[in-house]
PDB file of C-alpha atoms in Angstrom:
ATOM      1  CA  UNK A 786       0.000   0.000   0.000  1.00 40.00           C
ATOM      2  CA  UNK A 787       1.352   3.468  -1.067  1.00 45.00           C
ATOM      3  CA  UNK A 788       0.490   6.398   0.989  1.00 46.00           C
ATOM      4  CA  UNK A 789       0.412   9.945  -0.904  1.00 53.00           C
ATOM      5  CA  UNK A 790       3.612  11.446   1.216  1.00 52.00           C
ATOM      6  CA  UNK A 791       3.313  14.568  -1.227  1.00 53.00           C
ATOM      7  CA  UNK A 792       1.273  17.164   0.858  1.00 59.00           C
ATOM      8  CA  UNK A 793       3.725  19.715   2.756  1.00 60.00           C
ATOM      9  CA  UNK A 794       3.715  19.287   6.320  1.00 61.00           C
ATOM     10  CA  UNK A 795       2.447  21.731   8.166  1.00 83.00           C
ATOM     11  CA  UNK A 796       5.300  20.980  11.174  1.00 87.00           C
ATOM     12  CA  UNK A 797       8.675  19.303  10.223  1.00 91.00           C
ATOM     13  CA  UNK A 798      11.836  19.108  12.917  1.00 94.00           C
ATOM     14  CA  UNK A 799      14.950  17.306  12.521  1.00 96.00           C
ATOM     15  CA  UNK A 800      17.621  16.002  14.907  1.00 96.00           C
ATOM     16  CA  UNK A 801      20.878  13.325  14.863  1.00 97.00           C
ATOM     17  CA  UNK A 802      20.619  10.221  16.778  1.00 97.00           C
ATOM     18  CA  UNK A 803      23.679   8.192  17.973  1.00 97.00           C
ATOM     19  CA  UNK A 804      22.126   4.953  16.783  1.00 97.00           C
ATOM     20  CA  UNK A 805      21.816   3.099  13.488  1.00 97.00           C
ATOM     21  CA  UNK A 806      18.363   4.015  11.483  1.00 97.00           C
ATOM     22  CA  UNK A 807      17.125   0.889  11.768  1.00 96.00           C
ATOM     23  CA  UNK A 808      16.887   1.225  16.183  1.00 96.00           C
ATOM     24  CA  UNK A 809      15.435   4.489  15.552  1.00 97.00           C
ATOM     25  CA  UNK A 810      13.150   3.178  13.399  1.00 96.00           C
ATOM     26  CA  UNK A 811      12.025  -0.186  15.895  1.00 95.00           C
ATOM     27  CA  UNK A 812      11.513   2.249  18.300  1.00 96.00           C
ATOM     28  CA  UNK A 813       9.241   4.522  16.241  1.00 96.00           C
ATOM     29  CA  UNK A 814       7.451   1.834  14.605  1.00 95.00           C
ATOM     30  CA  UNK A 815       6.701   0.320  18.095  1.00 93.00           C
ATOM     31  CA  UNK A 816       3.970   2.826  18.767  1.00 93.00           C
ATOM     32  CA  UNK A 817       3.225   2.198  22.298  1.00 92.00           C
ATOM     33  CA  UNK A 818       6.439   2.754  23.232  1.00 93.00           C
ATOM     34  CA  UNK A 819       5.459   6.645  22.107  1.00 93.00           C
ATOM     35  CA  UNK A 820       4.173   7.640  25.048  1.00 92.00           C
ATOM     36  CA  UNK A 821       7.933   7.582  26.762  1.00 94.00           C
ATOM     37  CA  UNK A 822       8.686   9.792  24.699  1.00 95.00           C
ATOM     38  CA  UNK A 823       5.933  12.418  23.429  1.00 92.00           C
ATOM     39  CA  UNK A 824       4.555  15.517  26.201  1.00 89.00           C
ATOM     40  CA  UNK A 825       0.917  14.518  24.852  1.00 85.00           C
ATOM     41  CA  UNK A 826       0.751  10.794  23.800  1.00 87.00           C
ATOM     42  CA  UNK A 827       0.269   8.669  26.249  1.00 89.00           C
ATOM     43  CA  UNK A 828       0.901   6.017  24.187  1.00 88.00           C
ATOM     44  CA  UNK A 829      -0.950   3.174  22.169  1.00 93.00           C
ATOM     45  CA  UNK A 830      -3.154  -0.032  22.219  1.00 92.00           C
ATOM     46  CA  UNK A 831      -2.609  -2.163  19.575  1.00 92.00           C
ATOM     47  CA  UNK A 832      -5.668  -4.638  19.597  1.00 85.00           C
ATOM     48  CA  UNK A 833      -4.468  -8.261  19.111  1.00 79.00           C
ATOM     49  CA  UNK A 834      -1.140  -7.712  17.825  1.00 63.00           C
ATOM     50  CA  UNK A 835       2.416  -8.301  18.404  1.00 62.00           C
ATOM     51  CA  UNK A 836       5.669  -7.495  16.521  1.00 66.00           C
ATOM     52  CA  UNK A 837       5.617  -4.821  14.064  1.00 73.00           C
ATOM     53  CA  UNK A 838       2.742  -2.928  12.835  1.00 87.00           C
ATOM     54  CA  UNK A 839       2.284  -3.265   8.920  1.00 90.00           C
ATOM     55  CA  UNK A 840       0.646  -0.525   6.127  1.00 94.00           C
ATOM     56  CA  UNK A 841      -3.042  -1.162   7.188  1.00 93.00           C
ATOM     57  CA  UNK A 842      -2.298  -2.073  10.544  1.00 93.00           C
ATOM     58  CA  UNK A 843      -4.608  -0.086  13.213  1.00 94.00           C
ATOM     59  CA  UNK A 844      -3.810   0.912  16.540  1.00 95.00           C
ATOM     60  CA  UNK A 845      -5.664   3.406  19.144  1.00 94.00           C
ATOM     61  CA  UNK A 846      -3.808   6.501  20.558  1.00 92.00           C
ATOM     62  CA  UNK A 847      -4.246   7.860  23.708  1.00 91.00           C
ATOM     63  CA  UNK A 848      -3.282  11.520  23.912  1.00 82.00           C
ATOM     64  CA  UNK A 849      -3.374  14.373  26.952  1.00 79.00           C
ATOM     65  CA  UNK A 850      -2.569  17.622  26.477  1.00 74.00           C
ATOM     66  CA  UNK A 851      -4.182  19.812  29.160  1.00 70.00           C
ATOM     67  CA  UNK A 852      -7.262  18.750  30.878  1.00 70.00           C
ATOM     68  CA  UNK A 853      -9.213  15.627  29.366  1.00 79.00           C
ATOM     69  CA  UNK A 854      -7.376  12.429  27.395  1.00 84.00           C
ATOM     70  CA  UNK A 855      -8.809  11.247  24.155  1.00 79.00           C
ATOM     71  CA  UNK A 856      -8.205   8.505  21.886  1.00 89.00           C
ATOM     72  CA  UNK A 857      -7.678   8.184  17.768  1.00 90.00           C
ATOM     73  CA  UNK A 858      -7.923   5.821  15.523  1.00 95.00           C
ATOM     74  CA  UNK A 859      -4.617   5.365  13.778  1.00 96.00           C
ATOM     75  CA  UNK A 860      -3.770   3.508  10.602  1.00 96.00           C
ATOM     76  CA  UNK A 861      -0.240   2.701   9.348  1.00 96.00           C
ATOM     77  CA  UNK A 862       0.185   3.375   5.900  1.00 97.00           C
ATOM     78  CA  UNK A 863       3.580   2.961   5.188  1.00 97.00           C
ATOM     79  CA  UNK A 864       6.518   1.536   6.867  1.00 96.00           C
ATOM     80  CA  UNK A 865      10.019   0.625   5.517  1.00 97.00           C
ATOM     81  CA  UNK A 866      12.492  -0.817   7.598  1.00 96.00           C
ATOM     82  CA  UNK A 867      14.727   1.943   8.862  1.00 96.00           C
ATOM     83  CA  UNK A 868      13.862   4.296   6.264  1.00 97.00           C
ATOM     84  CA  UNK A 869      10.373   5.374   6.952  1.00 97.00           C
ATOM     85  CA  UNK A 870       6.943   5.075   9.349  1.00 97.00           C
ATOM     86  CA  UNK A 871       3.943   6.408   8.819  1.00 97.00           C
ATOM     87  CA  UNK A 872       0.547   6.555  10.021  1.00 96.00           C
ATOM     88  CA  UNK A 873      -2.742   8.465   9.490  1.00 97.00           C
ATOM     89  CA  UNK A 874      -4.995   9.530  12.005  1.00 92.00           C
ATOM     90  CA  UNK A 875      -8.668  10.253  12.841  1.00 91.00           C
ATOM     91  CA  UNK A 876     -11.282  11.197  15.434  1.00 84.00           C
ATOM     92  CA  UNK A 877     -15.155   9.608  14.712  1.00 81.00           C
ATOM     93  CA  UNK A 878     -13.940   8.852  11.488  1.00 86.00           C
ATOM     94  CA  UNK A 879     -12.889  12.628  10.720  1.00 84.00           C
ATOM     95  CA  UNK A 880      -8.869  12.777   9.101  1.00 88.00           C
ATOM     96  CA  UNK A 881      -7.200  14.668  11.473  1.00 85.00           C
ATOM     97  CA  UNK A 882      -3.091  13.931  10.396  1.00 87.00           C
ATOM     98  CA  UNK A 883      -0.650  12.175   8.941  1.00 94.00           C
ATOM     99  CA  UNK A 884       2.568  11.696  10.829  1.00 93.00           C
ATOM    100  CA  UNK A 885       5.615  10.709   9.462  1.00 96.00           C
ATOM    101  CA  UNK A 886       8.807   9.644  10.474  1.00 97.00           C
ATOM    102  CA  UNK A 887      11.730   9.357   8.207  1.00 98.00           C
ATOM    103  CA  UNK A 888      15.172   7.713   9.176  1.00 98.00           C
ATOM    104  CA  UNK A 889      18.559   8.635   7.283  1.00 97.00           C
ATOM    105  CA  UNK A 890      21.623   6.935   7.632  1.00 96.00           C
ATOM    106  CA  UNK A 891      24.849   9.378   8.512  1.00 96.00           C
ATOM    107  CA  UNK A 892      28.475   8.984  10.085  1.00 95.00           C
ATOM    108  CA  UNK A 893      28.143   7.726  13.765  1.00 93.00           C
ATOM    109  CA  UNK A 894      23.853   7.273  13.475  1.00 96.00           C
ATOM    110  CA  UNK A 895      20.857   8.574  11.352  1.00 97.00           C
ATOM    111  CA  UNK A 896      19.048  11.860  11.269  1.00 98.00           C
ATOM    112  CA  UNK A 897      15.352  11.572  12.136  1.00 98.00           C
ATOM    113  CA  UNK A 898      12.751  13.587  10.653  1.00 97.00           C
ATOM    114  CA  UNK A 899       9.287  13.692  12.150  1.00 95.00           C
ATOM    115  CA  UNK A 900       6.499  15.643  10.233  1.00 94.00           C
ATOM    116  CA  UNK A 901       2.752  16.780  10.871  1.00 88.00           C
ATOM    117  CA  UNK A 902       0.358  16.595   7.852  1.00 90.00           C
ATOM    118  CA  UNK A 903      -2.629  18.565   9.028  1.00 84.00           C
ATOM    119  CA  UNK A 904      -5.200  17.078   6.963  1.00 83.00           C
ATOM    120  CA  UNK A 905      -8.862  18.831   8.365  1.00 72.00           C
ATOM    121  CA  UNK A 906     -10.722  19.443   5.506  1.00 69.00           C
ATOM    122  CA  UNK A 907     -14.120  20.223   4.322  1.00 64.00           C
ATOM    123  CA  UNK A 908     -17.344  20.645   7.098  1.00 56.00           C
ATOM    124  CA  UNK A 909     -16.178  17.752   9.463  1.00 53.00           C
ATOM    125  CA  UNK A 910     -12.753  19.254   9.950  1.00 55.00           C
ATOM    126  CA  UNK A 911     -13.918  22.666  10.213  1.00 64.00           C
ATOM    127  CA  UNK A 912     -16.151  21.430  12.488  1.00 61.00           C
ATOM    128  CA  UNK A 913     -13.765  19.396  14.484  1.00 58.00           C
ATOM    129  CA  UNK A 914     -10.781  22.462  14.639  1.00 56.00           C
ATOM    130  CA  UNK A 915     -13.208  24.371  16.263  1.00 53.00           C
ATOM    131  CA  UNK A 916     -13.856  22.437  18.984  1.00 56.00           C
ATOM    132  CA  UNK A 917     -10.955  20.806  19.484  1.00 57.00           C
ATOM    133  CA  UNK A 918      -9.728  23.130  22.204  1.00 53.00           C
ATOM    134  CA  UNK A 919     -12.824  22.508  24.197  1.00 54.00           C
ATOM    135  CA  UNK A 920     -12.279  18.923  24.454  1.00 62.00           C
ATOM    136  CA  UNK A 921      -7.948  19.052  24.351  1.00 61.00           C
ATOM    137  CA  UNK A 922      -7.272  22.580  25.663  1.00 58.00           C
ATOM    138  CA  UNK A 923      -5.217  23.345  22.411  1.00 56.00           C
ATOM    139  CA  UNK A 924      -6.064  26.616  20.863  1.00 58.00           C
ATOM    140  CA  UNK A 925      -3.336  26.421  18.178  1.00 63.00           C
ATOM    141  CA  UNK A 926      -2.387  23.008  17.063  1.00 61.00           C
ATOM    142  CA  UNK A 927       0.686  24.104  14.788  1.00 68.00           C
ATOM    143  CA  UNK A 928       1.869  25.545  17.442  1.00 70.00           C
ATOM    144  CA  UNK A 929       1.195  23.211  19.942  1.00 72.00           C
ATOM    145  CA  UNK A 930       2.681  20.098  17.416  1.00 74.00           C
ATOM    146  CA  UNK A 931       5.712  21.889  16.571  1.00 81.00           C
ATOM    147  CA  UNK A 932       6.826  22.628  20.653  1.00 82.00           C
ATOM    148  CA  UNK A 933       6.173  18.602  21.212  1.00 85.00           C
ATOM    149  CA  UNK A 934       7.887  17.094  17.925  1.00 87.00           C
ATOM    150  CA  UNK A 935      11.063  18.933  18.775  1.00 93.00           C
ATOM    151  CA  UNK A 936      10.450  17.914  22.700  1.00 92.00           C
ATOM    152  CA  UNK A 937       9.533  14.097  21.566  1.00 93.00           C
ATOM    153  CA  UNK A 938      12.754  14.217  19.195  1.00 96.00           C
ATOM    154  CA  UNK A 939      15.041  15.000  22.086  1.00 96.00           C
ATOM    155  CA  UNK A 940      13.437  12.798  24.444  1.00 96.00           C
ATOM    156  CA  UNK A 941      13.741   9.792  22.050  1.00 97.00           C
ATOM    157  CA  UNK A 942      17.416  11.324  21.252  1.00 97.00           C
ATOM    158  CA  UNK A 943      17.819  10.848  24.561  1.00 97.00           C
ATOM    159  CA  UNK A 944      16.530   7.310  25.514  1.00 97.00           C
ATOM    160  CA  UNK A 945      18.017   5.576  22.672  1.00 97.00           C
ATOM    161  CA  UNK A 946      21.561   7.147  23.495  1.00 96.00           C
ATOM    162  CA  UNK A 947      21.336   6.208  26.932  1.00 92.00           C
ATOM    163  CA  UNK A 948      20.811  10.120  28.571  1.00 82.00           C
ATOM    164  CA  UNK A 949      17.626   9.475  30.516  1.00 69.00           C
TER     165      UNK A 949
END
């Protein structure tokens, strides 16, 4: 299954990991691990499965960022062995994002790229973005995303060199 990668992202942040692509990668891919990591997920359920999560594969993600959690229906779409992971995600069947995570090999580790698609469109997502601070507390989710991939980037820096 090919997702359409082609959309700008709306947040992008790099940063240089100490560690081959493909650790960065298991550790990515393993998406309820994200929650060590990430300032609002909490991490994921991944309904009868074990070992790593295919394109199609779905998973629930449970996500806090002020007052009240809520959970997402994910779907992978792509994922390629140290080189890429992505997944696609939705609220009562509304898009809501695409995240992706790409993994580059360089002297010493890889570089890691994660990226936020914003992908609210039409009535539902209009609908959605403008109560979405009610029920998260997040007034502007740009923002918001771009202060926790750079904060989720260094804490997974961090874990995977042995800092924390």
């Amino acid at each position: 299954m090919q997702s359409d990668l082609t959309t700008e992202p709306r947040v992008a942040e790099r940063l240089t990991v100490a560690v081959p692509a493909h650790t960065v990668w298991a550790a990515v891919s393993d998406v309820r691990r994200m929650g060590e990591w990430s300032p609002e997920c909490r991490g994921a359920w991944v309904p009868g499965r074990a070992g790593a999560l295919r394109p199609g594969s779905r998973f629930l993600g449970r996500n806090r960022a002020a007052w009240l959690p809520w959970v997402t229906v994910c779907r992978v779409v792509e994922s390629v062995p140290g080189k890429l992971f992505a997944f696609d995600v939705s609220f009562f069947g509304v898009p809501l994002s695409r995240w992706v995570y790409r993994f580059a090999e360089t002297p010493g580790g890889c570089e890691v790229t994660e990226e936020w698609h914003d992908r609210r469109r039409g009535l539902p997502g209009k609908l959605l973005t403008a109560t979405a601070p009610l029920l998260t507390g997040v007034v502007r989710r740009p923002a918001r995303n771009r202060r926790t991939v750079r904060t989720t980037l260094i804490a997974l820096r961090d874990t995977l060199e042995g800092r924390r």
